[in-house]
Tab-separated table of C-alpha atoms in Angstrom:
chain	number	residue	atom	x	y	z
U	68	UNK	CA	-53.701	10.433	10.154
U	69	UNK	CA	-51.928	7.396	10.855
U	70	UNK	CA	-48.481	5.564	9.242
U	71	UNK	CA	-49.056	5.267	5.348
U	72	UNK	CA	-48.065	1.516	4.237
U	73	UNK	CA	-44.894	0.652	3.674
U	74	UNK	CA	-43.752	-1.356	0.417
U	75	UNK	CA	-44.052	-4.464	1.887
U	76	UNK	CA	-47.651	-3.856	3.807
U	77	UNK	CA	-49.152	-2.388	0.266
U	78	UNK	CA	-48.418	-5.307	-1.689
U	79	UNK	CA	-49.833	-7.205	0.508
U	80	UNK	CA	-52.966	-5.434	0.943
U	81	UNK	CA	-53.638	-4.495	-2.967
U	82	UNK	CA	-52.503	-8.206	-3.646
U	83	UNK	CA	-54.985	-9.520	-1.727
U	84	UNK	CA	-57.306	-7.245	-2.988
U	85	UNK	CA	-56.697	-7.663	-6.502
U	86	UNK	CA	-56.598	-11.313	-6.510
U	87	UNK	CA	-59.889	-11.249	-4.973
U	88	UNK	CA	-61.008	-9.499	-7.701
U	89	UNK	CA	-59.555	-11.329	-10.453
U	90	UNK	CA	-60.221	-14.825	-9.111
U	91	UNK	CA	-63.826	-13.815	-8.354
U	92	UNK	CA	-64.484	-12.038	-11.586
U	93	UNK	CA	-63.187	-15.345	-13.237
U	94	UNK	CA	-65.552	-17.875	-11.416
U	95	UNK	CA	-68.377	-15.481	-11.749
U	96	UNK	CA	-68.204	-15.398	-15.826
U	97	UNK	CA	-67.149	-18.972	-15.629
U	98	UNK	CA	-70.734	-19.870	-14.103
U	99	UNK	CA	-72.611	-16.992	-15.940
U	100	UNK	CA	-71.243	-19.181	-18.730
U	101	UNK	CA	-72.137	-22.681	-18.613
U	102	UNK	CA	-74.931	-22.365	-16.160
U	103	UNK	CA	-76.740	-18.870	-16.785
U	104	UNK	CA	-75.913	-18.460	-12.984
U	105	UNK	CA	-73.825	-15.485	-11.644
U	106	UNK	CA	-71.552	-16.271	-8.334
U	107	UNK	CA	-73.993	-14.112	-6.434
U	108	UNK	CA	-76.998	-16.131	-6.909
U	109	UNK	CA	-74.640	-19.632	-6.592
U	110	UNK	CA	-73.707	-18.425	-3.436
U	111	UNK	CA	-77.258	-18.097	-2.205
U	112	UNK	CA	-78.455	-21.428	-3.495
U	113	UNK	CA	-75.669	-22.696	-2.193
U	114	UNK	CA	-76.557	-21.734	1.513
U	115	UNK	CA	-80.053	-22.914	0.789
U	116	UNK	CA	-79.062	-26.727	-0.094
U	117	UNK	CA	-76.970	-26.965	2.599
U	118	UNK	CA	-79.246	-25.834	5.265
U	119	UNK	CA	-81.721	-27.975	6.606
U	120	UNK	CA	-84.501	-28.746	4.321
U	121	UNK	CA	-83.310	-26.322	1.928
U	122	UNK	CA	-84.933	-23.004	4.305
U	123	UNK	CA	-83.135	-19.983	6.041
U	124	UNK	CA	-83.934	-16.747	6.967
U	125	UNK	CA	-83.521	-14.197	4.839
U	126	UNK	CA	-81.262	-12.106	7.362
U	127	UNK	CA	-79.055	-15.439	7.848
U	128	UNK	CA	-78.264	-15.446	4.134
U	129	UNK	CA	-77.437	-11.417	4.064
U	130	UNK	CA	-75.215	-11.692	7.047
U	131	UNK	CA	-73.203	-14.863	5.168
U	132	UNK	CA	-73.043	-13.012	2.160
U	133	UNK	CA	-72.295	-10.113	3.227
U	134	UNK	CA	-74.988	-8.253	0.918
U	135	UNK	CA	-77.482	-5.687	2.548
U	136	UNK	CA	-80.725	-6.246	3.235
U	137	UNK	CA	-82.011	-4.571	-0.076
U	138	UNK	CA	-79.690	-5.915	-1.977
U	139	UNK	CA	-80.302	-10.054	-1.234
U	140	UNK	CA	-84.206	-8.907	-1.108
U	141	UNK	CA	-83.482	-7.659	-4.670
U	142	UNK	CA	-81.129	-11.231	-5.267
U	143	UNK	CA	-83.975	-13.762	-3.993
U	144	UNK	CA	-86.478	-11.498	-6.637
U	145	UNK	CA	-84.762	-12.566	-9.030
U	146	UNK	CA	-84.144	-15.979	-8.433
U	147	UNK	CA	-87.649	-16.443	-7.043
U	148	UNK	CA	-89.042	-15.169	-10.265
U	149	UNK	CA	-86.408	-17.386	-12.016
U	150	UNK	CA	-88.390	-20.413	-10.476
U	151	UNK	CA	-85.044	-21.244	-8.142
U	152	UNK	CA	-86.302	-20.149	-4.918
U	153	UNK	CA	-89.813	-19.568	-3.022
U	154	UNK	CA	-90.568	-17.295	0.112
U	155	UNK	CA	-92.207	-18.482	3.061
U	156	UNK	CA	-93.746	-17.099	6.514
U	157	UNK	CA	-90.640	-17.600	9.585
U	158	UNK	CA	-92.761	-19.908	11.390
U	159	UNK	CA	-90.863	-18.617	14.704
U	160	UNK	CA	-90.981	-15.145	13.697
U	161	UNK	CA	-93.695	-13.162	12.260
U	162	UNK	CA	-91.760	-10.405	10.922
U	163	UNK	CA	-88.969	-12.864	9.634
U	164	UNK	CA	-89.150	-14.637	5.808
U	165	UNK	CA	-87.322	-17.793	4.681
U	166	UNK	CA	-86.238	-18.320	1.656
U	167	UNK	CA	-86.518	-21.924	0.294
U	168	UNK	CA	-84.956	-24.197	-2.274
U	169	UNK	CA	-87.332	-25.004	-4.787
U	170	UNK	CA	-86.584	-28.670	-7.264
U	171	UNK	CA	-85.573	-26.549	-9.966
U	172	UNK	CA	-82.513	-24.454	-7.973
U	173	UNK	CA	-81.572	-27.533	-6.334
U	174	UNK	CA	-81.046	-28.942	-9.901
U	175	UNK	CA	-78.934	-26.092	-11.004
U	176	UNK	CA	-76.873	-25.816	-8.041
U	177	UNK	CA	-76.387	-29.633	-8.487
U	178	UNK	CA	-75.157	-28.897	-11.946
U	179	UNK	CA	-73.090	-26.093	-11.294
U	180	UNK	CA	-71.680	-26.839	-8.380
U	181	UNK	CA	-68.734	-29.135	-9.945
U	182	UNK	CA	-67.909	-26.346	-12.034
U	183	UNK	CA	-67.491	-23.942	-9.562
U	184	UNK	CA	-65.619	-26.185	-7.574
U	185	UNK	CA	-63.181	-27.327	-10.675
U	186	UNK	CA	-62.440	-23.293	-11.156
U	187	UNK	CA	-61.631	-22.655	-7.231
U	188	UNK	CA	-59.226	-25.145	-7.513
U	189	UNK	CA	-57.745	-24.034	-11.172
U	190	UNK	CA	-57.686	-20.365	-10.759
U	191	UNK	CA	-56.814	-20.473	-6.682
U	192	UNK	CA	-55.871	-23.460	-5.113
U	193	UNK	CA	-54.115	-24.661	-8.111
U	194	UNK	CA	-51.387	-22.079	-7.626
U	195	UNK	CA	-50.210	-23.093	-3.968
U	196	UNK	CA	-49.094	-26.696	-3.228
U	197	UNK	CA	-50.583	-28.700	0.067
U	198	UNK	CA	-48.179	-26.543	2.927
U	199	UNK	CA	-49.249	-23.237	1.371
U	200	UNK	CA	-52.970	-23.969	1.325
U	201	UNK	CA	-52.828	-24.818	5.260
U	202	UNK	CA	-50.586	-21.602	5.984
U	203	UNK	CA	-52.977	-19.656	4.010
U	204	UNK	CA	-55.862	-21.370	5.575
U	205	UNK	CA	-54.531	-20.786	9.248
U	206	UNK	CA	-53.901	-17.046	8.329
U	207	UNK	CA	-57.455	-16.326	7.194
U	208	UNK	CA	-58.411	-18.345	10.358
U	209	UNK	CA	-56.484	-15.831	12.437
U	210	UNK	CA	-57.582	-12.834	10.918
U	211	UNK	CA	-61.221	-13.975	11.049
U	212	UNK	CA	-60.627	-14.426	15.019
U	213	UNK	CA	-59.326	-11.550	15.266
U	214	UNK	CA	-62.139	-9.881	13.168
U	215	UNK	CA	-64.615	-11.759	15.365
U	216	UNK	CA	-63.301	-10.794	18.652
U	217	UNK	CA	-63.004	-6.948	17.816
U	218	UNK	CA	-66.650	-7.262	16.303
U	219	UNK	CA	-67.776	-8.935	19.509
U	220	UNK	CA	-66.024	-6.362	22.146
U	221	UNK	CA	-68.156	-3.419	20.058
U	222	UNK	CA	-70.926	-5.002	20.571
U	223	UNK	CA	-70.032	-5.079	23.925
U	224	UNK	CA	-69.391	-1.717	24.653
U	225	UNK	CA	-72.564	-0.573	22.840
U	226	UNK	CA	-75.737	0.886	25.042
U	227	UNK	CA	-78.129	-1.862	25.549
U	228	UNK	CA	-80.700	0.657	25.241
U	229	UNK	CA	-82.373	-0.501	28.793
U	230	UNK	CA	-82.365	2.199	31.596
């Protein structure tokens, strides 16, 4: 078993960690609110209008949301039965699905996207002046290289399965 935390390691681990929380919990009832539209679900429309013509794979949105396969194949359900998103054939890929934009979620995302943006900025960015958000920025930049490279050097060392 290796070195439990020390004082200064735990807080900032669970600080992290509960600020996540709290800040996340926040924006999510925040846009259940006003817009009927939970974080989750932003977050997917979100990738949608910003891809090109509104279309990704369904395996591109799980891996930048971090949700399971199930899980955003339960997410797009909903929303495609909500009207805000339609499935199509990959037309590269005949095992692969896209999911697309329809009018309707670009309309909401429109509309709830200054919201969401107004309450990163109140309950987050609002609390740390210019300097801060660049440290802060540069750490998460470092730690996501870091992240990255470690990812990438498993991958690596995995069996390529070819004799």
């Amino acid at each position: 078993m290796g070195a439990l935390l020390d004082e200064r390691e735990l807080g900032s681990w669970k600080g992290f960690l509960r600020i996540h929380q709290r800040v996340v919990a926040r924006l999510d009832a925040e846009l259940i609110e006003r817009h009927d539209l939970p974080l989750t679900s932003y977050e997917v429309l979100m990738q949608l209008a910003d891809a090109p013509d509104g279309r990704m794979r369904m395996s591109a949105i799980a891996d930048g949301l971090l949700l399971s396969r199930s899980g955003l194949t339960r997410l797009v359900d909903r929303l495609e039965r909500s009207g805000l998103v339609e499935r199509a054939p990959c037309p590269d890929d005949a095992r692969g699905t896209l999911a697309v934009l329809t009018a309707e979620g670009r309309g909401r995302i429109e509309a709830a996207r200054p919201d969401h943006l107004a309450g990163v900025r109140r309950h987050f960015l609002s609390q740390l002046d210019a300097s801060e958000q660049e440290e802060l920025a540069e750490l998460w930049r470092r730690i996501g290289a870091e992240l990255d490279e470690s990812a990438s050097a498993r991958r690596s060392a995995e069996p390529s399965g070819v004799l």
